[in-house]
PDB file of C-alpha atoms in Angstrom:
ATOM      1  CA  UNK A 277      11.165  -7.801  12.579  1.00  0.00           C
ATOM      2  CA  UNK A 278       7.828  -9.450  11.873  1.00  0.00           C
ATOM      3  CA  UNK A 279       4.960  -7.631  10.208  1.00  0.00           C
ATOM      4  CA  UNK A 280       1.402  -8.114   8.992  1.00  0.00           C
ATOM      5  CA  UNK A 281      -0.439  -6.007   6.438  1.00  0.00           C
ATOM      6  CA  UNK A 282      -4.012  -5.730   5.239  1.00  0.00           C
ATOM      7  CA  UNK A 283      -4.753  -3.438   2.326  1.00  0.00           C
ATOM      8  CA  UNK A 284      -7.517  -2.780  -0.177  1.00  0.00           C
ATOM      9  CA  UNK A 285      -7.526  -1.214  -3.617  1.00  0.00           C
ATOM     10  CA  UNK A 286      -9.960  -0.466  -6.408  1.00  0.00           C
ATOM     11  CA  UNK A 287      -9.859   0.417 -10.109  1.00  0.00           C
ATOM     12  CA  UNK A 288     -12.686   2.434 -11.629  1.00  0.00           C
ATOM     13  CA  UNK A 289     -14.980   0.980 -14.267  1.00  0.00           C
ATOM     14  CA  UNK A 290     -15.507   2.327 -17.756  1.00  0.00           C
ATOM     15  CA  UNK A 291     -17.247   2.184 -21.122  1.00  0.00           C
ATOM     16  CA  UNK A 292     -16.708  -0.399 -23.851  1.00  0.00           C
ATOM     17  CA  UNK A 293     -16.814   1.991 -26.809  1.00  0.00           C
ATOM     18  CA  UNK A 294     -16.449  -0.751 -29.420  1.00  0.00           C
ATOM     19  CA  UNK A 295     -19.518  -2.557 -28.051  1.00  0.00           C
ATOM     20  CA  UNK A 296     -21.549   0.663 -27.993  1.00  0.00           C
ATOM     21  CA  UNK A 297     -20.656   1.286 -31.646  1.00  0.00           C
ATOM     22  CA  UNK A 298     -21.703  -2.249 -32.655  1.00  0.00           C
ATOM     23  CA  UNK A 299     -25.263  -3.056 -31.546  1.00  0.00           C
ATOM     24  CA  UNK A 300     -24.848  -6.684 -32.683  1.00  0.00           C
ATOM     25  CA  UNK A 301     -22.148  -7.182 -30.034  1.00  0.00           C
ATOM     26  CA  UNK A 302     -24.437  -5.863 -27.315  1.00  0.00           C
ATOM     27  CA  UNK A 303     -27.277  -8.041 -28.620  1.00  0.00           C
ATOM     28  CA  UNK A 304     -25.023 -11.092 -28.176  1.00  0.00           C
ATOM     29  CA  UNK A 305     -24.407 -10.156 -24.539  1.00  0.00           C
ATOM     30  CA  UNK A 306     -21.165  -8.146 -24.706  1.00  0.00           C
ATOM     31  CA  UNK A 307     -21.243  -5.555 -21.903  1.00  0.00           C
ATOM     32  CA  UNK A 308     -21.705  -1.878 -22.781  1.00  0.00           C
ATOM     33  CA  UNK A 309     -19.872  -0.934 -19.578  1.00  0.00           C
ATOM     34  CA  UNK A 310     -17.620  -2.603 -17.036  1.00  0.00           C
ATOM     35  CA  UNK A 311     -17.642  -1.925 -13.323  1.00  0.00           C
ATOM     36  CA  UNK A 312     -14.870  -1.348 -10.792  1.00  0.00           C
ATOM     37  CA  UNK A 313     -12.775  -4.195  -9.470  1.00  0.00           C
ATOM     38  CA  UNK A 314     -11.560  -4.537  -5.885  1.00  0.00           C
ATOM     39  CA  UNK A 315      -8.538  -6.224  -4.383  1.00  0.00           C
ATOM     40  CA  UNK A 316      -8.009  -7.275  -0.767  1.00  0.00           C
ATOM     41  CA  UNK A 317      -4.442  -8.167   0.243  1.00  0.00           C
ATOM     42  CA  UNK A 318      -3.409 -10.111   3.348  1.00  0.00           C
ATOM     43  CA  UNK A 319       0.312 -10.366   4.009  1.00  0.00           C
ATOM     44  CA  UNK A 320       2.639 -11.555   6.761  1.00  0.00           C
ATOM     45  CA  UNK A 321       6.385 -11.482   6.624  1.00  0.00           C
ATOM     46  CA  UNK A 322       9.671 -11.030   8.336  1.00  0.00           C
ATOM     47  CA  UNK A 323      12.931  -9.181   7.869  1.00  0.00           C
ATOM     48  CA  UNK A 324      16.158  -9.950   9.665  1.00  0.00           C
ATOM     49  CA  UNK A 325      19.898  -9.378   9.554  1.00  0.00           C
ATOM     50  CA  UNK A 326      22.403 -12.006  10.630  1.00  0.00           C
ATOM     51  CA  UNK A 327      26.150 -12.527  10.860  1.00  0.00           C
ATOM     52  CA  UNK A 328      26.968  -8.972  11.953  1.00  0.00           C
ATOM     53  CA  UNK A 329      24.861  -7.525   9.121  1.00  0.00           C
ATOM     54  CA  UNK A 330      26.448  -9.611   6.341  1.00  0.00           C
ATOM     55  CA  UNK A 331      23.251 -11.616   5.700  1.00  0.00           C
ATOM     56  CA  UNK A 332      19.907  -9.928   5.102  1.00  0.00           C
ATOM     57  CA  UNK A 333      16.742 -12.023   4.771  1.00  0.00           C
ATOM     58  CA  UNK A 334      13.243 -10.921   3.801  1.00  0.00           C
ATOM     59  CA  UNK A 335      10.299 -13.275   3.369  1.00  0.00           C
ATOM     60  CA  UNK A 336       6.608 -12.674   2.836  1.00  0.00           C
ATOM     61  CA  UNK A 337       3.531 -14.851   2.372  1.00  0.00           C
ATOM     62  CA  UNK A 338       0.436 -13.252   0.906  1.00  0.00           C
ATOM     63  CA  UNK A 339      -3.117 -13.903  -0.239  1.00  0.00           C
ATOM     64  CA  UNK A 340      -5.078 -11.621  -2.554  1.00  0.00           C
ATOM     65  CA  UNK A 341      -8.814 -11.803  -3.146  1.00  0.00           C
ATOM     66  CA  UNK A 342      -9.795 -10.029  -6.346  1.00  0.00           C
ATOM     67  CA  UNK A 343     -13.491  -9.232  -6.815  1.00  0.00           C
ATOM     68  CA  UNK A 344     -15.017  -8.505 -10.245  1.00  0.00           C
ATOM     69  CA  UNK A 345     -11.555  -8.235 -11.780  1.00  0.00           C
ATOM     70  CA  UNK A 346     -11.330  -6.438 -15.115  1.00  0.00           C
ATOM     71  CA  UNK A 347     -10.193  -8.607 -18.011  1.00  0.00           C
ATOM     72  CA  UNK A 348      -9.479  -7.375 -21.524  1.00  0.00           C
ATOM     73  CA  UNK A 349     -10.662 -10.038 -23.931  1.00  0.00           C
ATOM     74  CA  UNK A 350     -11.059 -10.185 -27.694  1.00  0.00           C
ATOM     75  CA  UNK A 351     -14.572 -10.807 -28.990  1.00  0.00           C
ATOM     76  CA  UNK A 352     -15.395 -11.620 -32.635  1.00  0.00           C
ATOM     77  CA  UNK A 353     -17.802  -8.744 -33.230  1.00  0.00           C
ATOM     78  CA  UNK A 354     -16.555  -5.969 -30.953  1.00  0.00           C
ATOM     79  CA  UNK A 355     -12.835  -6.754 -30.788  1.00  0.00           C
ATOM     80  CA  UNK A 356     -11.067  -5.734 -27.564  1.00  0.00           C
ATOM     81  CA  UNK A 357     -13.658  -5.637 -24.782  1.00  0.00           C
ATOM     82  CA  UNK A 358     -13.220  -5.287 -21.042  1.00  0.00           C
ATOM     83  CA  UNK A 359     -15.412  -7.522 -18.912  1.00  0.00           C
ATOM     84  CA  UNK A 360     -15.806  -7.921 -15.178  1.00  0.00           C
ATOM     85  CA  UNK A 361     -14.608 -11.486 -14.988  1.00  0.00           C
ATOM     86  CA  UNK A 362     -15.868 -12.499 -11.572  1.00  0.00           C
ATOM     87  CA  UNK A 363     -13.487 -13.345  -8.785  1.00  0.00           C
ATOM     88  CA  UNK A 364      -9.888 -14.528  -8.750  1.00  0.00           C
ATOM     89  CA  UNK A 365      -7.342 -15.319  -6.067  1.00  0.00           C
ATOM     90  CA  UNK A 366      -3.592 -15.029  -5.886  1.00  0.00           C
ATOM     91  CA  UNK A 367      -1.578 -16.806  -3.204  1.00  0.00           C
ATOM     92  CA  UNK A 368       2.149 -16.303  -3.103  1.00  0.00           C
ATOM     93  CA  UNK A 369       5.481 -16.371  -1.398  1.00  0.00           C
ATOM     94  CA  UNK A 370       8.407 -14.033  -1.899  1.00  0.00           C
ATOM     95  CA  UNK A 371      11.945 -14.041  -0.548  1.00  0.00           C
ATOM     96  CA  UNK A 372      14.947 -11.733  -1.026  1.00  0.00           C
ATOM     97  CA  UNK A 373      18.106 -12.855   0.757  1.00  0.00           C
ATOM     98  CA  UNK A 374      21.349 -10.909   0.256  1.00  0.00           C
ATOM     99  CA  UNK A 375      24.770 -12.010   1.472  1.00  0.00           C
ATOM    100  CA  UNK A 376      28.093 -10.207   1.667  1.00  0.00           C
ATOM    101  CA  UNK A 377      30.308 -13.275   1.271  1.00  0.00           C
ATOM    102  CA  UNK A 378      33.567 -11.338   1.575  1.00  0.00           C
ATOM    103  CA  UNK A 379      34.560  -7.707   1.856  1.00  0.00           C
ATOM    104  CA  UNK A 380      34.466  -7.545  -1.947  1.00  0.00           C
ATOM    105  CA  UNK A 381      31.813 -10.104  -3.021  1.00  0.00           C
ATOM    106  CA  UNK A 382      28.057  -9.645  -2.628  1.00  0.00           C
ATOM    107  CA  UNK A 383      25.372 -12.103  -3.806  1.00  0.00           C
ATOM    108  CA  UNK A 384      21.613 -11.658  -3.779  1.00  0.00           C
ATOM    109  CA  UNK A 385      18.449 -13.420  -4.819  1.00  0.00           C
ATOM    110  CA  UNK A 386      14.818 -12.441  -5.293  1.00  0.00           C
ATOM    111  CA  UNK A 387      12.267 -15.193  -5.868  1.00  0.00           C
ATOM    112  CA  UNK A 388       8.485 -15.088  -6.065  1.00  0.00           C
ATOM    113  CA  UNK A 389       6.025 -17.960  -6.389  1.00  0.00           C
ATOM    114  CA  UNK A 390       2.446 -17.142  -7.456  1.00  0.00           C
ATOM    115  CA  UNK A 391      -0.613 -19.387  -7.567  1.00  0.00           C
ATOM    116  CA  UNK A 392      -3.055 -17.150  -9.464  1.00  0.00           C
ATOM    117  CA  UNK A 393      -6.380 -18.680 -10.508  1.00  0.00           C
ATOM    118  CA  UNK A 394      -9.777 -17.657 -11.794  1.00  0.00           C
ATOM    119  CA  UNK A 395     -12.404 -18.540  -9.182  1.00  0.00           C
ATOM    120  CA  UNK A 396     -15.472 -18.288 -11.454  1.00  0.00           C
ATOM    121  CA  UNK A 397     -16.241 -18.839 -15.144  1.00  0.00           C
ATOM    122  CA  UNK A 398     -15.740 -15.646 -17.196  1.00  0.00           C
ATOM    123  CA  UNK A 399     -19.105 -14.971 -18.853  1.00  0.00           C
ATOM    124  CA  UNK A 400     -21.090 -12.458 -20.879  1.00  0.00           C
ATOM    125  CA  UNK A 401     -24.103 -10.759 -19.371  1.00  0.00           C
ATOM    126  CA  UNK A 402     -26.216 -13.612 -20.791  1.00  0.00           C
ATOM    127  CA  UNK A 403     -24.140 -16.349 -19.083  1.00  0.00           C
ATOM    128  CA  UNK A 404     -22.127 -17.522 -22.103  1.00  0.00           C
ATOM    129  CA  UNK A 405     -18.571 -18.493 -21.098  1.00  0.00           C
ATOM    130  CA  UNK A 406     -16.244 -16.244 -23.121  1.00  0.00           C
ATOM    131  CA  UNK A 407     -12.798 -16.077 -21.626  1.00  0.00           C
ATOM    132  CA  UNK A 408     -11.995 -18.721 -19.061  1.00  0.00           C
ATOM    133  CA  UNK A 409     -13.317 -21.205 -16.580  1.00  0.00           C
ATOM    134  CA  UNK A 410     -12.985 -21.516 -12.840  1.00  0.00           C
ATOM    135  CA  UNK A 411      -9.596 -23.032 -12.044  1.00  0.00           C
ATOM    136  CA  UNK A 412      -7.812 -21.554 -15.085  1.00  0.00           C
ATOM    137  CA  UNK A 413      -4.668 -19.548 -14.370  1.00  0.00           C
ATOM    138  CA  UNK A 414      -4.894 -15.770 -14.570  1.00  0.00           C
ATOM    139  CA  UNK A 415      -3.450 -14.377 -17.796  1.00  0.00           C
ATOM    140  CA  UNK A 416      -0.033 -12.695 -17.749  1.00  0.00           C
ATOM    141  CA  UNK A 417       0.839 -14.028 -14.277  1.00  0.00           C
ATOM    142  CA  UNK A 418       3.899 -16.325 -14.241  1.00  0.00           C
ATOM    143  CA  UNK A 419       4.129 -18.999 -11.568  1.00  0.00           C
ATOM    144  CA  UNK A 420       7.805 -18.218 -10.835  1.00  0.00           C
ATOM    145  CA  UNK A 421       9.985 -15.126 -11.083  1.00  0.00           C
ATOM    146  CA  UNK A 422      13.640 -15.330 -10.006  1.00  0.00           C
ATOM    147  CA  UNK A 423      16.431 -12.772 -10.068  1.00  0.00           C
ATOM    148  CA  UNK A 424      19.986 -13.499  -8.881  1.00  0.00           C
ATOM    149  CA  UNK A 425      23.102 -11.378  -8.888  1.00  0.00           C
ATOM    150  CA  UNK A 426      26.724 -11.446  -7.834  1.00  0.00           C
ATOM    151  CA  UNK A 427      28.953  -8.394  -7.665  1.00  0.00           C
ATOM    152  CA  UNK A 428      32.673  -8.161  -7.019  1.00  0.00           C
ATOM    153  CA  UNK A 429      34.082  -4.759  -6.001  1.00  0.00           C
ATOM    154  CA  UNK A 430      37.763  -3.862  -5.874  1.00  0.00           C
ATOM    155  CA  UNK A 431      40.108  -0.911  -5.697  1.00  0.00           C
ATOM    156  CA  UNK A 432      42.008  -0.283  -8.911  1.00  0.00           C
ATOM    157  CA  UNK A 433      45.672  -0.449  -7.853  1.00  0.00           C
ATOM    158  CA  UNK A 434      46.794   1.042 -11.149  1.00  0.00           C
ATOM    159  CA  UNK A 435      44.479   4.098 -10.702  1.00  0.00           C
ATOM    160  CA  UNK A 436      44.743   5.503  -7.182  1.00  0.00           C
ATOM    161  CA  UNK A 437      41.458   6.549  -5.598  1.00  0.00           C
ATOM    162  CA  UNK A 438      39.325   4.663  -8.144  1.00  0.00           C
ATOM    163  CA  UNK A 439      37.379   1.451  -7.736  1.00  0.00           C
ATOM    164  CA  UNK A 440      35.796  -0.990 -10.154  1.00  0.00           C
ATOM    165  CA  UNK A 441      33.268  -3.756 -10.102  1.00  0.00           C
ATOM    166  CA  UNK A 442      32.156  -6.769 -12.098  1.00  0.00           C
ATOM    167  CA  UNK A 443      28.544  -7.866 -11.902  1.00  0.00           C
ATOM    168  CA  UNK A 444      26.557 -10.891 -13.067  1.00  0.00           C
ATOM    169  CA  UNK A 445      22.738 -10.793 -13.191  1.00  0.00           C
ATOM    170  CA  UNK A 446      20.332 -13.601 -13.977  1.00  0.00           C
ATOM    171  CA  UNK A 447      16.609 -13.117 -14.529  1.00  0.00           C
ATOM    172  CA  UNK A 448      13.990 -15.859 -15.025  1.00  0.00           C
ATOM    173  CA  UNK A 449      10.282 -15.329 -15.648  1.00  0.00           C
ATOM    174  CA  UNK A 450       8.189 -18.474 -15.981  1.00  0.00           C
ATOM    175  CA  UNK A 451       5.750 -19.006 -18.836  1.00  0.00           C
ATOM    176  CA  UNK A 452       2.316 -17.452 -18.548  1.00  0.00           C
ATOM    177  CA  UNK A 453      -0.793 -17.541 -20.666  1.00  0.00           C
ATOM    178  CA  UNK A 454      -1.459 -14.526 -22.878  1.00  0.00           C
ATOM    179  CA  UNK A 455      -5.212 -14.610 -22.515  1.00  0.00           C
ATOM    180  CA  UNK A 456      -7.945 -16.749 -21.089  1.00  0.00           C
TER     181      UNK A 456
END
């Protein structure tokens, strides 16, 4: 099966209470409010089963355009402040194959690659760059995430009617920046 998806989403804006309580922060250009952000997602993918259902493959390629994304940043006078940080883009690939190697052994994998970058400098209302430049990676977005597992199932001959299993899981999350 092949599929294509287009979707949109939005988060509401809000008030930066710490900036409103500290006029000096607002005077330096920290925003009193932050607006909504919008995300457009374009995705194509495929799902298939092979080898009489023993092999399942899923793969997707996607692009996300993020407009006016909300970024929580720490400013010297106001502390934690949310800013609309301009635009960002996330391109990625995900795959999740699963294979029943034998009647008792199953192995699976889930891997995602993300290229997530800031498209514009992150600035105050007055144009001062505060939290990142165009081309920087988005905070808290790892480039790679991988999960693998193997499970062996068996009947317990010494306990009629019961079964048991042994499972191994591996999880890897690549480094990511904490903040811009």
